[in-house]
PDB file of C-alpha atoms in Angstrom:
ATOM      1  CA  MET A   1      -0.146  -0.126   0.013  1.00  0.00           C
ATOM      2  CA  SER A   2       1.072   3.510  -0.659  1.00  0.00           C
ATOM      3  CA  LEU A   3       0.821   6.842   1.047  1.00  0.00           C
ATOM      4  CA  ALA A   4      -1.142   7.905  -2.277  1.00  0.00           C
ATOM      5  CA  HIS A   5      -3.493   5.221  -1.707  1.00  0.00           C
ATOM      6  CA  VAL A   6      -4.279   6.199   1.681  1.00  0.00           C
ATOM      7  CA  LYS A   7      -4.750   9.455   0.741  1.00  0.00           C
ATOM      8  CA  ASN A   8      -7.346   8.961  -1.974  1.00  0.00           C
ATOM      9  CA  ARG A   9      -9.208   7.069   0.616  1.00  0.00           C
ATOM     10  CA  TRP A  10      -8.513   9.495   3.507  1.00  0.00           C
ATOM     11  CA  ASN A  11     -12.131  11.423   3.423  1.00  0.00           C
ATOM     12  CA  ASP A  12     -13.783   7.762   3.270  1.00  0.00           C
ATOM     13  CA  VAL A  13     -11.742   7.056   6.529  1.00  0.00           C
ATOM     14  CA  LEU A  14     -12.900   9.796   7.996  1.00  0.00           C
ATOM     15  CA  ASP A  15     -16.425   9.262   7.138  1.00  0.00           C
ATOM     16  CA  ASP A  16     -16.362   5.737   8.573  1.00  0.00           C
ATOM     17  CA  LEU A  17     -14.593   7.077  11.884  1.00  0.00           C
ATOM     18  CA  GLU A  18     -17.105  10.025  12.199  1.00  0.00           C
ATOM     19  CA  ARG A  19     -19.941   7.575  12.053  1.00  0.00           C
ATOM     20  CA  LYS A  20     -18.477   5.534  14.699  1.00  0.00           C
ATOM     21  CA  ASN A  21     -16.961   7.846  17.104  1.00  0.00           C
ATOM     22  CA  ARG A  22     -17.559  11.569  16.327  1.00  0.00           C
ATOM     23  CA  VAL A  23     -15.318  12.888  19.151  1.00  0.00           C
ATOM     24  CA  ALA A  24     -12.669  10.654  17.765  1.00  0.00           C
ATOM     25  CA  TRP A  25     -13.418  12.477  14.143  1.00  0.00           C
ATOM     26  CA  LEU A  26     -12.951  15.601  15.702  1.00  0.00           C
ATOM     27  CA  ALA A  27      -9.480  14.822  16.767  1.00  0.00           C
ATOM     28  CA  PHE A  28      -8.153  13.635  13.602  1.00  0.00           C
ATOM     29  CA  PHE A  29     -10.050  15.308  10.904  1.00  0.00           C
ATOM     30  CA  ASP A  30      -7.394  18.325  10.411  1.00  0.00           C
ATOM     31  CA  ALA A  31      -4.419  15.675  10.148  1.00  0.00           C
ATOM     32  CA  ARG A  32      -1.785  15.972   7.475  1.00  0.00           C
ATOM     33  CA  LEU A  33      -0.709  12.475   6.099  1.00  0.00           C
ATOM     34  CA  VAL A  34       3.257  12.872   6.118  1.00  0.00           C
ATOM     35  CA  SER A  35       4.536   9.385   5.409  1.00  0.00           C
ATOM     36  CA  LEU A  36       3.691   5.530   5.360  1.00  0.00           C
ATOM     37  CA  GLN A  37       6.667   3.477   6.253  1.00  0.00           C
ATOM     38  CA  GLY A  38       5.728  -0.356   6.539  1.00  0.00           C
ATOM     39  CA  ASN A  39       2.709  -0.328   8.650  1.00  0.00           C
ATOM     40  CA  GLN A  40       3.234   2.786  10.298  1.00  0.00           C
ATOM     41  CA  LEU A  41       1.133   6.149   9.189  1.00  0.00           C
ATOM     42  CA  ARG A  42       2.642   9.314  10.375  1.00  0.00           C
ATOM     43  CA  LEU A  43       0.392  12.184  10.852  1.00  0.00           C
ATOM     44  CA  SER A  44       1.058  15.604  11.542  1.00  0.00           C
ATOM     45  CA  PHE A  45      -0.885  18.525  13.083  1.00  0.00           C
ATOM     46  CA  VAL A  46       1.345  21.530  12.378  1.00  0.00           C
ATOM     47  CA  ASP A  47      -1.689  23.374  10.574  1.00  0.00           C
ATOM     48  CA  ALA A  48      -3.403  23.083  13.910  1.00  0.00           C
ATOM     49  CA  GLU A  49      -0.871  25.906  15.189  1.00  0.00           C
ATOM     50  CA  LYS A  50      -1.219  28.440  12.645  1.00  0.00           C
ATOM     51  CA  PHE A  51      -4.255  30.286  14.328  1.00  0.00           C
ATOM     52  CA  SER A  52      -3.454  32.869  16.769  1.00  0.00           C
ATOM     53  CA  GLY A  53      -4.087  32.027  20.078  1.00  0.00           C
ATOM     54  CA  SER A  54      -4.384  28.273  21.689  1.00  0.00           C
ATOM     55  CA  HIS A  55      -5.555  25.751  19.103  1.00  0.00           C
ATOM     56  CA  ASN A  56      -3.355  22.809  20.107  1.00  0.00           C
ATOM     57  CA  PHE A  57      -5.624  19.596  20.721  1.00  0.00           C
ATOM     58  CA  SER A  58      -2.884  17.199  21.057  1.00  0.00           C
ATOM     59  CA  ALA A  59      -4.327  16.200  24.427  1.00  0.00           C
ATOM     60  CA  ALA A  60      -7.349  15.316  22.668  1.00  0.00           C
ATOM     61  CA  ARG A  61      -5.840  12.699  20.540  1.00  0.00           C
ATOM     62  CA  LYS A  62      -6.189   9.680  23.122  1.00  0.00           C
ATOM     63  CA  PRO A  63      -5.248   6.093  23.045  1.00  0.00           C
ATOM     64  CA  GLU A  64      -8.802   5.255  22.338  1.00  0.00           C
ATOM     65  CA  PHE A  65      -9.363   7.559  19.696  1.00  0.00           C
ATOM     66  CA  ILE A  66      -6.128   6.472  17.997  1.00  0.00           C
ATOM     67  CA  ALA A  67      -7.340   3.108  18.356  1.00  0.00           C
ATOM     68  CA  ALA A  68     -10.903   3.931  16.690  1.00  0.00           C
ATOM     69  CA  LEU A  69      -8.857   5.738  13.819  1.00  0.00           C
ATOM     70  CA  GLU A  70      -6.837   2.782  13.323  1.00  0.00           C
ATOM     71  CA  THR A  71     -10.135   0.553  13.288  1.00  0.00           C
ATOM     72  CA  SER A  72     -11.608   2.688  10.536  1.00  0.00           C
ATOM     73  CA  ILE A  73      -8.813   2.500   8.407  1.00  0.00           C
ATOM     74  CA  ASN A  74      -8.683  -1.179   8.395  1.00  0.00           C
ATOM     75  CA  ALA A  75     -12.366  -1.087   7.655  1.00  0.00           C
ATOM     76  CA  VAL A  76     -11.909   1.044   4.664  1.00  0.00           C
ATOM     77  CA  LEU A  77      -8.384   0.044   3.254  1.00  0.00           C
ATOM     78  CA  GLY A  78      -8.557  -3.711   4.708  1.00  0.00           C
ATOM     79  CA  SER A  79      -5.074  -3.046   6.099  1.00  0.00           C
ATOM     80  CA  SER A  80      -3.915  -2.703  10.004  1.00  0.00           C
ATOM     81  CA  LEU A  81      -1.859   0.410  10.159  1.00  0.00           C
ATOM     82  CA  VAL A  82      -0.258   1.970  13.342  1.00  0.00           C
ATOM     83  CA  ILE A  83      -0.708   5.606  13.934  1.00  0.00           C
ATOM     84  CA  ILE A  84       2.299   7.880  14.505  1.00  0.00           C
ATOM     85  CA  THR A  85       1.406  11.513  15.438  1.00  0.00           C
ATOM     86  CA  GLU A  86       3.945  14.259  15.630  1.00  0.00           C
TER      87      GLU A  86
END
């Protein structure tokens, strides 16, 4: 699987996540897909810091929300990927 393939289906992944867990969706909807190495998908949230004031929601990306995202990725793409955030 390539990063381009994941990017092409990312909105489908987010739609699946939103249906299952809207709070988890809120934690990841603004993620930028950075790289895919093996089964590790690296996400960046640098754009979350571009607004004036505090808009950094890194604390909201709880392990259970990461697990929910990984489940949605598996459901949509048929592959088990591990999420790495930066």
